[in-house]
Tab-separated table of C-alpha atoms and ligand atoms in Angstrom:
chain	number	residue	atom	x	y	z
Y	25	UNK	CA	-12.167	-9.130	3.379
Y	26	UNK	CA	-10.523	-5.381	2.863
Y	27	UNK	CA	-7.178	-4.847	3.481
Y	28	UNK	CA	-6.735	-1.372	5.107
Y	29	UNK	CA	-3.541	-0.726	5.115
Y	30	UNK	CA	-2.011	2.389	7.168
Y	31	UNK	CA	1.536	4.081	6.166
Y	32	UNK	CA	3.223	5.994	9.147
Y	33	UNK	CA	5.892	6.818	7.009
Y	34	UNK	CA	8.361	9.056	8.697
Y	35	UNK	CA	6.181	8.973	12.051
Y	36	UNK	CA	6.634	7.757	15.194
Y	37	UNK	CA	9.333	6.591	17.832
Y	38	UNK	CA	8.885	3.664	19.398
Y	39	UNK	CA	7.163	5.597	22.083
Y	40	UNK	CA	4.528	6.855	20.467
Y	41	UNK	CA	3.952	3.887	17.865
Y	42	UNK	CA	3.226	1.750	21.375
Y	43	UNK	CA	0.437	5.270	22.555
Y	44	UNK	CA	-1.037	4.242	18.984
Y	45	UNK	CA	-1.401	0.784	19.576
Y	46	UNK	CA	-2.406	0.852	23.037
Y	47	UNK	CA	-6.037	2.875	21.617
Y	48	UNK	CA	-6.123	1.110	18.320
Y	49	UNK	CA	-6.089	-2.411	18.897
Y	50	UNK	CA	-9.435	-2.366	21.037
Y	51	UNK	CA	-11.411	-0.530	18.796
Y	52	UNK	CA	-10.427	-3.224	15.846
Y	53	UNK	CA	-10.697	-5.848	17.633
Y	54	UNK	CA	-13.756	-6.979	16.228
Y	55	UNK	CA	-13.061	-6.363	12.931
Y	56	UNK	CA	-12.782	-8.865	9.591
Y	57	UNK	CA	-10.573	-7.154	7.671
Y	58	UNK	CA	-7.032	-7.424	7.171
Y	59	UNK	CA	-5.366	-4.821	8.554
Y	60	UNK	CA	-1.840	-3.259	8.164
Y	61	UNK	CA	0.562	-0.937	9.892
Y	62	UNK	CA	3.295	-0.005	7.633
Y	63	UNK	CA	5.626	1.437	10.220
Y	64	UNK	CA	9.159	3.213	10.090
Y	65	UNK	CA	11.923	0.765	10.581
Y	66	UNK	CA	12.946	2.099	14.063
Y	67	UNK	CA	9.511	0.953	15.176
Y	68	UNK	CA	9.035	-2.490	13.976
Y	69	UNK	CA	10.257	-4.412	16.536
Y	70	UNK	CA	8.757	-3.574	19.658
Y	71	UNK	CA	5.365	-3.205	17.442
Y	72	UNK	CA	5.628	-6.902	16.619
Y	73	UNK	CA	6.248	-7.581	20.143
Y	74	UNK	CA	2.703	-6.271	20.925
Y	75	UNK	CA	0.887	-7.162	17.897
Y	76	UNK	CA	1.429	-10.645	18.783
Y	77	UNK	CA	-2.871	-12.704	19.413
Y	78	UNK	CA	-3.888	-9.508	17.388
Y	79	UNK	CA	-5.304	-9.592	14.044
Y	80	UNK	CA	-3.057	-6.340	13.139
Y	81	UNK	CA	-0.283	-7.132	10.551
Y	82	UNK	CA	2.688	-5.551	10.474
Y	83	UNK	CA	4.353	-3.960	7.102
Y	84	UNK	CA	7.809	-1.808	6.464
Y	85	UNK	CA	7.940	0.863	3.714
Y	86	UNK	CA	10.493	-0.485	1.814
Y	87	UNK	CA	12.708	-3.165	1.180
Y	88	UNK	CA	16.208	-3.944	-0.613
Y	89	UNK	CA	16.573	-6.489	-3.093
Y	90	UNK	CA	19.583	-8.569	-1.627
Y	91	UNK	CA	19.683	-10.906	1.043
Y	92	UNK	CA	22.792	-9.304	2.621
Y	93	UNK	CA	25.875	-7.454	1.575
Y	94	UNK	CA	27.599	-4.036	1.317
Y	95	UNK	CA	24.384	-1.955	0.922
Y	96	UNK	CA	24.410	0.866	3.672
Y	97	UNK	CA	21.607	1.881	5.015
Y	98	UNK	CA	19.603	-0.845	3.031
Y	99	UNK	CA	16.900	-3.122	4.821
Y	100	UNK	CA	16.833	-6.899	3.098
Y	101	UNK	CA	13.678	-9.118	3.234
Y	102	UNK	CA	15.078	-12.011	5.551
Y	103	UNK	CA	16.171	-9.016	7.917
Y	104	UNK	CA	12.053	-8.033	8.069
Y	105	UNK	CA	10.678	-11.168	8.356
Y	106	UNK	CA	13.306	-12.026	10.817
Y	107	UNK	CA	10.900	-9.374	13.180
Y	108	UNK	CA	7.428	-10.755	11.950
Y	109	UNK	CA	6.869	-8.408	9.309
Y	110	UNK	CA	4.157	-9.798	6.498
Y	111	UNK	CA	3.507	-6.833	4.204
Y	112	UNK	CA	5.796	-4.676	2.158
Y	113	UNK	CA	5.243	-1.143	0.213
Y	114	UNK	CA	6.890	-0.683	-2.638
Y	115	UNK	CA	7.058	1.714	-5.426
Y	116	UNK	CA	5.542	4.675	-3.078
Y	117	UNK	CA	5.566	8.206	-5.266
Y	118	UNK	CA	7.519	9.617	-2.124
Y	119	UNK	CA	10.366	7.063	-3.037
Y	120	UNK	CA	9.849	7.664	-6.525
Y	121	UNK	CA	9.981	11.474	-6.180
Y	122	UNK	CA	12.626	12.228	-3.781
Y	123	UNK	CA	14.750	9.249	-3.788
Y	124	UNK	CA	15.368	8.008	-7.667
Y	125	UNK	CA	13.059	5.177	-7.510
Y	126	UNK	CA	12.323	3.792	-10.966
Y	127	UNK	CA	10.752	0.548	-12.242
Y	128	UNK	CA	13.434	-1.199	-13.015
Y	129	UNK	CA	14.312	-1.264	-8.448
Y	130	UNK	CA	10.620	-1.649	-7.830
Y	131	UNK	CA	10.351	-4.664	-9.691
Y	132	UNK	CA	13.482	-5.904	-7.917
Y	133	UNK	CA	12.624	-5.177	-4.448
Y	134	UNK	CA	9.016	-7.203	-5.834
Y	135	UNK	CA	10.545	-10.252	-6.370
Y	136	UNK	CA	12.567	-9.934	-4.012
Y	137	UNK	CA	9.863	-9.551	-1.638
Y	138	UNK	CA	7.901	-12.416	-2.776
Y	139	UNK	CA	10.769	-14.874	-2.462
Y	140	UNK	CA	11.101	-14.440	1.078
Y	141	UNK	CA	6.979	-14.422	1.650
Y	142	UNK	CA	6.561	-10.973	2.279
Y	143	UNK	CA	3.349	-9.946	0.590
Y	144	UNK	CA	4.192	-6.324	-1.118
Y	145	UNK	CA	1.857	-3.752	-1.828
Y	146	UNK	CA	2.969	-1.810	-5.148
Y	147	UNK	CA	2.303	1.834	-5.772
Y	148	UNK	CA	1.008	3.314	-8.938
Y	149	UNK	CA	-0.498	6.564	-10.098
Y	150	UNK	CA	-0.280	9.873	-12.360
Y	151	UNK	CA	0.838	13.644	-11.232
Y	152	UNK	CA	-1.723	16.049	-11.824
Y	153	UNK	CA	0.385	16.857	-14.927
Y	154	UNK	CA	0.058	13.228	-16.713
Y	155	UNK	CA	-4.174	13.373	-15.521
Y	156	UNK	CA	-4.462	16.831	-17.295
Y	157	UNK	CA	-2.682	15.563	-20.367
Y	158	UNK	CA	-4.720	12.576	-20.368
Y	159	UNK	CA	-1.851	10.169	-19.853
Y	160	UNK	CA	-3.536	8.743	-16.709
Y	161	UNK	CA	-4.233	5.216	-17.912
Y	162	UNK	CA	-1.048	5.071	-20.122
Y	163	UNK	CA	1.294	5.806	-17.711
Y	164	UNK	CA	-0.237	3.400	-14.765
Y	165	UNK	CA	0.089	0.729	-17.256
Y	166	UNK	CA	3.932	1.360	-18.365
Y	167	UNK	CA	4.572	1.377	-14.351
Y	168	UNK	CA	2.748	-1.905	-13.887
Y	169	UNK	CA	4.387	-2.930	-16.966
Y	170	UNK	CA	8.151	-2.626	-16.043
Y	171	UNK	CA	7.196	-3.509	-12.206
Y	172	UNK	CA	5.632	-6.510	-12.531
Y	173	UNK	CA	7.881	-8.612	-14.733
Y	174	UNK	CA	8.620	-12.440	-13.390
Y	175	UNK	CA	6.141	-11.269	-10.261
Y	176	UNK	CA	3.196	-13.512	-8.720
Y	177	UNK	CA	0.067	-11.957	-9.740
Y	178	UNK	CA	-1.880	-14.079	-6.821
Y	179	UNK	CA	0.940	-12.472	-4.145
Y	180	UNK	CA	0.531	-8.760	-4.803
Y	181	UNK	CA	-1.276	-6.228	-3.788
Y	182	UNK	CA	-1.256	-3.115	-5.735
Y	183	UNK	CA	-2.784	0.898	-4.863
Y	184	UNK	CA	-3.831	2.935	-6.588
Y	185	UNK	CA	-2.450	6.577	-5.736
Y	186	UNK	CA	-2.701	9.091	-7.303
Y	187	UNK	CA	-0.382	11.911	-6.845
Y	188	UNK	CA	-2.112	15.194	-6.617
Y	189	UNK	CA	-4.455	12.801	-4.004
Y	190	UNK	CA	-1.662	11.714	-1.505
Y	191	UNK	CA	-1.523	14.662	0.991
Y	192	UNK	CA	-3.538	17.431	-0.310
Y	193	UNK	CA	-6.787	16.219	1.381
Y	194	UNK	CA	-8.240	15.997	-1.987
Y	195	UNK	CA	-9.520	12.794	-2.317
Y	196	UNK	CA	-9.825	11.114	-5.804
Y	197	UNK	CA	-13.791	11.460	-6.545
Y	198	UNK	CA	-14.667	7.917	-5.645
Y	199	UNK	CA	-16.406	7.016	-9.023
Y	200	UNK	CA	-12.988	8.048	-10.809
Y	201	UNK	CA	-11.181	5.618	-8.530
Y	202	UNK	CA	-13.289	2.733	-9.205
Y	203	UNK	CA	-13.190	3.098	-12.779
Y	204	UNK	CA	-9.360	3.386	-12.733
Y	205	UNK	CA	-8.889	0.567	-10.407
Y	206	UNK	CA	-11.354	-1.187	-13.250
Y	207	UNK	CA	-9.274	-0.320	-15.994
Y	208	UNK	CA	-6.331	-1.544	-14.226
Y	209	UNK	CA	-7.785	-4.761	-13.464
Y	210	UNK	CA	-8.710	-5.139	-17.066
Y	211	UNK	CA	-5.820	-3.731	-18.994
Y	212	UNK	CA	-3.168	-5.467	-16.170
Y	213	UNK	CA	-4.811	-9.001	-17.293
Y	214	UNK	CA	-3.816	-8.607	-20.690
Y	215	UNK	CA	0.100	-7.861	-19.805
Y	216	UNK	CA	2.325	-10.677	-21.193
Y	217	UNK	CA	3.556	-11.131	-18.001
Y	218	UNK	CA	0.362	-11.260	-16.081
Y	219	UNK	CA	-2.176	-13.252	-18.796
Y	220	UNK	CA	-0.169	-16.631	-18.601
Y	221	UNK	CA	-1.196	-16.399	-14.596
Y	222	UNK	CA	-4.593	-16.623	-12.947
Y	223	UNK	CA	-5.057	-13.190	-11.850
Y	224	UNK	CA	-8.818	-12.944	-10.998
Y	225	UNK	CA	-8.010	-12.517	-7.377
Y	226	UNK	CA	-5.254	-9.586	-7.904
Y	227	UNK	CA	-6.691	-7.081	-4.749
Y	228	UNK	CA	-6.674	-3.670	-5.692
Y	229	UNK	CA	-6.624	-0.514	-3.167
Y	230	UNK	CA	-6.967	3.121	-3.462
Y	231	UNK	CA	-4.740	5.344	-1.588
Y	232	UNK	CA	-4.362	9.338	-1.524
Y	233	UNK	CA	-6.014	11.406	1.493
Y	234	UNK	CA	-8.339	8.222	2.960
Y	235	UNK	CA	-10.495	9.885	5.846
Y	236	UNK	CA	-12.746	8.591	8.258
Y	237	UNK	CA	-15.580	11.332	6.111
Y	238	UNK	CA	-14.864	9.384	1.911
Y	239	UNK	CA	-14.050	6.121	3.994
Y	240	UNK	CA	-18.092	4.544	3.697
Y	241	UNK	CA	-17.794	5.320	0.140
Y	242	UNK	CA	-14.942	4.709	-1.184
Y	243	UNK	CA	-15.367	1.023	0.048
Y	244	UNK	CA	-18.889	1.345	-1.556
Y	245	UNK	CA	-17.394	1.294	-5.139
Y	246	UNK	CA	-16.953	-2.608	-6.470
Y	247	UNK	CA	-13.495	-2.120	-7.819
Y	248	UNK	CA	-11.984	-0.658	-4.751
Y	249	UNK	CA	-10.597	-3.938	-2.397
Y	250	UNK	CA	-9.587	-1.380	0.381
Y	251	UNK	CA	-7.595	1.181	1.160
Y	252	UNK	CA	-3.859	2.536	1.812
Y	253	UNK	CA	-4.152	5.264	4.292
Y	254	UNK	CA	-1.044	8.173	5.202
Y	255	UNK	CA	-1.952	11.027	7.127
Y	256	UNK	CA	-5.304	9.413	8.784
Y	257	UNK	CA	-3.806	6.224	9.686
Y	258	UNK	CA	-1.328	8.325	12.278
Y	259	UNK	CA	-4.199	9.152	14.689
Y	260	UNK	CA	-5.776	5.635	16.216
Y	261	UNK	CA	-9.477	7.006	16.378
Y	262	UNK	CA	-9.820	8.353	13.063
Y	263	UNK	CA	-7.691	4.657	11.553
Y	264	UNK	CA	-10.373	2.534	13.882
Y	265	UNK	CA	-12.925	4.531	12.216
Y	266	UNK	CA	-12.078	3.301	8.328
Y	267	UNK	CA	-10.851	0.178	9.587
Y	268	UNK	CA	-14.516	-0.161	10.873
Y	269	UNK	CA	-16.133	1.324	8.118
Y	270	UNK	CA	-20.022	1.333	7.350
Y	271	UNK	CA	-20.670	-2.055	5.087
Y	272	UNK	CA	-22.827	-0.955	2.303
Y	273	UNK	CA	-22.256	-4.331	-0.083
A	301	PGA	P1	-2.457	10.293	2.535
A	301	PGA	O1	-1.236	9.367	2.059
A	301	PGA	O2	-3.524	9.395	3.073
A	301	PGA	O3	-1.869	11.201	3.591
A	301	PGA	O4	-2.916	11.048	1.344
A	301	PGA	C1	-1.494	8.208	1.330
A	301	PGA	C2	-0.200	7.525	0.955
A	301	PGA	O5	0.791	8.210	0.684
A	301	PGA	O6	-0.138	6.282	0.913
């Protein structure tokens, strides 16, 4: 089973998440996979309310690392599952970019995540910068590194992302993200803190500029365990579309 996961990010009033739903959930409602819709806080509840007897899951786009306390603005984990959420993303480059995020919080809001059973979905991936300077694989490995420290292998899910993908409509050549997401999978079993755990099962996605056009092969390549989707995920016939995408293995 794929996970397709879809990030709304700052999209959507309640309104219009409920339009979304209302289209999307018929076309998937056939479908195997497991699917995700990472949704903007403001939206979560009265999407849970509906995505009750559906096989839709519902996931936030970030989470603090404290139960409660004197953290404005901040979101806990017992405050999300409190409204049915299941999935978490963490680590986004949009958090890391604009809003300080290092690996030192990601791996906090991780474990944090896990000990409340919320199943988080860690970001990773180079700038266009780092990929011209051939630091790809170097610097995907420091961030897994640092993030996953005292984390649960078997309860993560991690994507792939690179930068100069998310956005731009320039999709990471699907033979380059499979052997990435390969060299992840190989060089993240070898971390101190991942060998002394069974980690054969760790799913791996790719995310930056998913469209219903790379979708079929994308999910052709035998690293790539699905997909974490931005801009395409916001319109419920093109997110039905790679939700239902063409099986080739
Ligand atoms: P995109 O975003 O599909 O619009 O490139 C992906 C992401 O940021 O997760």
């Amino acid at each position: 089973m794929a996970v397709i996961a879809g990030n709304w990010k700052m999209h959507k009033n309640r309104q219009e998440a409920l339009a979304f739903l209302q289209e999307f959930a018929p076309l998937v409602a056939t479908s195997d996979q497991e699917i995700v819709l990472c949704a903007p806080f403001t939206a979560l509840a009265v999407l849970a309310e509906k995505l009750i007897g559906t096989r839709i899951a519902l996931g936030a786009q970030n989470v603090h690392w404290e139960a409660a306390g004197a953290y404005t603005g901040e979101i806990s984990p017992p405050m999300l599952t409190d409204l049915g959420v299941r999935y978490v993303i963490v680590g986004h480059s949009e958090r890391r970019q604009y809003f300080g995020e290092t690996d030192e919080r990601v791996n906090l809001r991780l474990k944090a995540a896990q000990r409340y059973g919320l199943t988080p979905i860690l970001c990773v991936g180079e700038t266009d910068e780092q990929r011209q300077q051939g630091l790809t694989e170097a610097h995907i490995l420091a961030q897994l590194a640092q993030a996953l420290v005292g984390v649960k292998i078997s309860q993560v899910i991690i994507a792939y992302e690179p930068i100069w993908a998310i956005g731009t409509g320039n999709t990471c050549p699907p033979e380059e993200a499979n052997r990435v997401i390969g060299l992840i999978r190989k060089e993240m079993s070898i971390l101190p803190q991942v060998s002394s755990q069974s980690n054969e099962n760790v799913r791996i996605l790719y995310g930056g500029s998913v469209k219903p056009d790379n979708i079929d092969e994308l999910m052709a390549m035998p690293e790539i365990d699905g997909v974490l989707v931005g801009t395409a995920s916001l319109d419920p016939q093109a997110f039905a579309r790679i939700v239902n995408y063409q099986k080739t293995r």
